[in-house]
mmCIF file of C-alpha atoms in Angstrom:
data_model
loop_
_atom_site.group_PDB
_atom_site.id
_atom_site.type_symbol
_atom_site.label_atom_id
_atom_site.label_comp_id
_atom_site.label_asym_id
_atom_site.label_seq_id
_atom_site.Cartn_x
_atom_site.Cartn_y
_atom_site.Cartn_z
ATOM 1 C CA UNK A 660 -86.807 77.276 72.611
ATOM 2 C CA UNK A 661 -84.929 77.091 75.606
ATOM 3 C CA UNK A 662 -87.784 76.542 77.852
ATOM 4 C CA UNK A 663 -88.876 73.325 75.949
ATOM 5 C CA UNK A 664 -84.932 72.324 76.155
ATOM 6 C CA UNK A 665 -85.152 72.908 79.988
ATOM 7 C CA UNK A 666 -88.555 71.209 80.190
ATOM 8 C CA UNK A 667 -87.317 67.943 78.767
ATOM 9 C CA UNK A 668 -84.392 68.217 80.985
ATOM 10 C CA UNK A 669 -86.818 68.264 83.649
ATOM 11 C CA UNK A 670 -88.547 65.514 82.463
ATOM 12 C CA UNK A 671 -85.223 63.094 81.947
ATOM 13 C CA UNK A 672 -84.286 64.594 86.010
ATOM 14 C CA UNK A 673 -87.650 63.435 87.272
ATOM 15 C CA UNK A 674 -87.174 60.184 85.466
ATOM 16 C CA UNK A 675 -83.487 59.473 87.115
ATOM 17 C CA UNK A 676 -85.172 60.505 90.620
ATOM 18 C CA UNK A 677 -88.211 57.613 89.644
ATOM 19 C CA UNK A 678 -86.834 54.601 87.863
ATOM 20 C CA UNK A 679 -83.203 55.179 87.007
ATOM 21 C CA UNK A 680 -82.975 51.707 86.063
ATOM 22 C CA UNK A 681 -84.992 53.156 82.868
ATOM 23 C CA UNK A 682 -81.892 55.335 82.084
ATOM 24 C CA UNK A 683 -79.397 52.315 82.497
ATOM 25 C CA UNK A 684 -81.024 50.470 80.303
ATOM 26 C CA UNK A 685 -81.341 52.930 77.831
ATOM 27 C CA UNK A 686 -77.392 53.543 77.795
ATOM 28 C CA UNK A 687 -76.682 49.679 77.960
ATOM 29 C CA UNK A 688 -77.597 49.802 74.322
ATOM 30 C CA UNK A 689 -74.883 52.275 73.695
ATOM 31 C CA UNK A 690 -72.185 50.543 75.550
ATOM 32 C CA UNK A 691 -72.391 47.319 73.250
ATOM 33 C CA UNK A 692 -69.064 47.111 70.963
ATOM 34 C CA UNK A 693 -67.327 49.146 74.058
ATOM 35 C CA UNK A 694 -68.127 47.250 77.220
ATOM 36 C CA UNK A 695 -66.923 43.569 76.923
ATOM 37 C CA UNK A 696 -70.267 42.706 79.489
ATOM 38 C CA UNK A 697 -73.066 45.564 79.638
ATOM 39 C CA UNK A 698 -75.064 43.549 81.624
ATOM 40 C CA UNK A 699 -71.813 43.997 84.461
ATOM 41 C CA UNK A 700 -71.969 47.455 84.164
ATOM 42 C CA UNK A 701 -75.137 47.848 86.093
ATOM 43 C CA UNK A 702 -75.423 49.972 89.008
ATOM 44 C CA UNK A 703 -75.281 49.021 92.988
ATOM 45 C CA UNK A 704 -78.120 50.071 95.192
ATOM 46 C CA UNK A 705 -76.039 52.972 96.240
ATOM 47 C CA UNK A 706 -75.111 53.395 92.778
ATOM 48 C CA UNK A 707 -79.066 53.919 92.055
ATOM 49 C CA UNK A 708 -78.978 56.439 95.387
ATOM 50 C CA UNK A 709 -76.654 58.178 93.787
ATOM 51 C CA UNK A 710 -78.471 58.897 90.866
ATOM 52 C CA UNK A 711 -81.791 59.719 92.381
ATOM 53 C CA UNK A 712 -79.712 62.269 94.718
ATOM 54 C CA UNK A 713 -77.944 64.057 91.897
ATOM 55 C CA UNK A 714 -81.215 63.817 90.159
ATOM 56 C CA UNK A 715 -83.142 65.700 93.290
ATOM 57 C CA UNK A 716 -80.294 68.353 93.072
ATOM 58 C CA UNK A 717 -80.641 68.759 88.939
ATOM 59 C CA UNK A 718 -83.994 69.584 89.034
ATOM 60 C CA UNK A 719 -83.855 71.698 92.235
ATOM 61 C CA UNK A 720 -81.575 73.698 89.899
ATOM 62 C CA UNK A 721 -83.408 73.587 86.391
ATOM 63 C CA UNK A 722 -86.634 74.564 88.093
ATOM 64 C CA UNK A 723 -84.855 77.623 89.896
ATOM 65 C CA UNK A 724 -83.434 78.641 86.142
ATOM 66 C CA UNK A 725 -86.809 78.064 84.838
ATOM 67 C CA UNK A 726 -88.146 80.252 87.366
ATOM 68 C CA UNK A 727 -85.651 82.806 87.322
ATOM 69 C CA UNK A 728 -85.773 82.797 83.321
ATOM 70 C CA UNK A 729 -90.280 83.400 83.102
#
C-alpha cells in the first residue's frame, strides 16, 4: 500500500515539474467562497519556477524512499 501511495505522489511531483498550471487550476476550484478573486491568485513566472524546482527536489526524494524501501 505504501508503494502505490508513493507512486501517485510521484505522479502529482512529475506533474508540478510539467504543467503546474494543471495543479493551479485544480486548487482554484477550492479557493472559491475563500478567495474574493481566484483568478488573482495565480502564480508569477517565478512563482511557476518555484514549483517545478520544489517539484525536481520532491521526487528526487520519493524516488530515493522508493528505492531505499524495494
Amino acid at each position: 500500500m505504501f508503494i502505490v501511495i508513493l507512486c501517485l505522489m510521484l505522479a502529482m511531483g512529475l506533474v508540478q515539474v510539467v504543467r503546474p498550471q494543471l495543479l493551479w487550476q485544480m486548487n482554484r476550484r477550492l479557493q472559491r467562497g475563500w478567495v474574493k478573486d481566484p483568478d488573482g491568485t495565480e502564480p508569477t513566472r517565478k512563482g511557476y519556477a518555484v514549483q517545478r524546482v520544489t517539484g525536481v527536489v520532491f521526487l528526487a526524494v520519493a524516488v530515493w524512499i522508493l528505492v531505499t524501501n524495494l
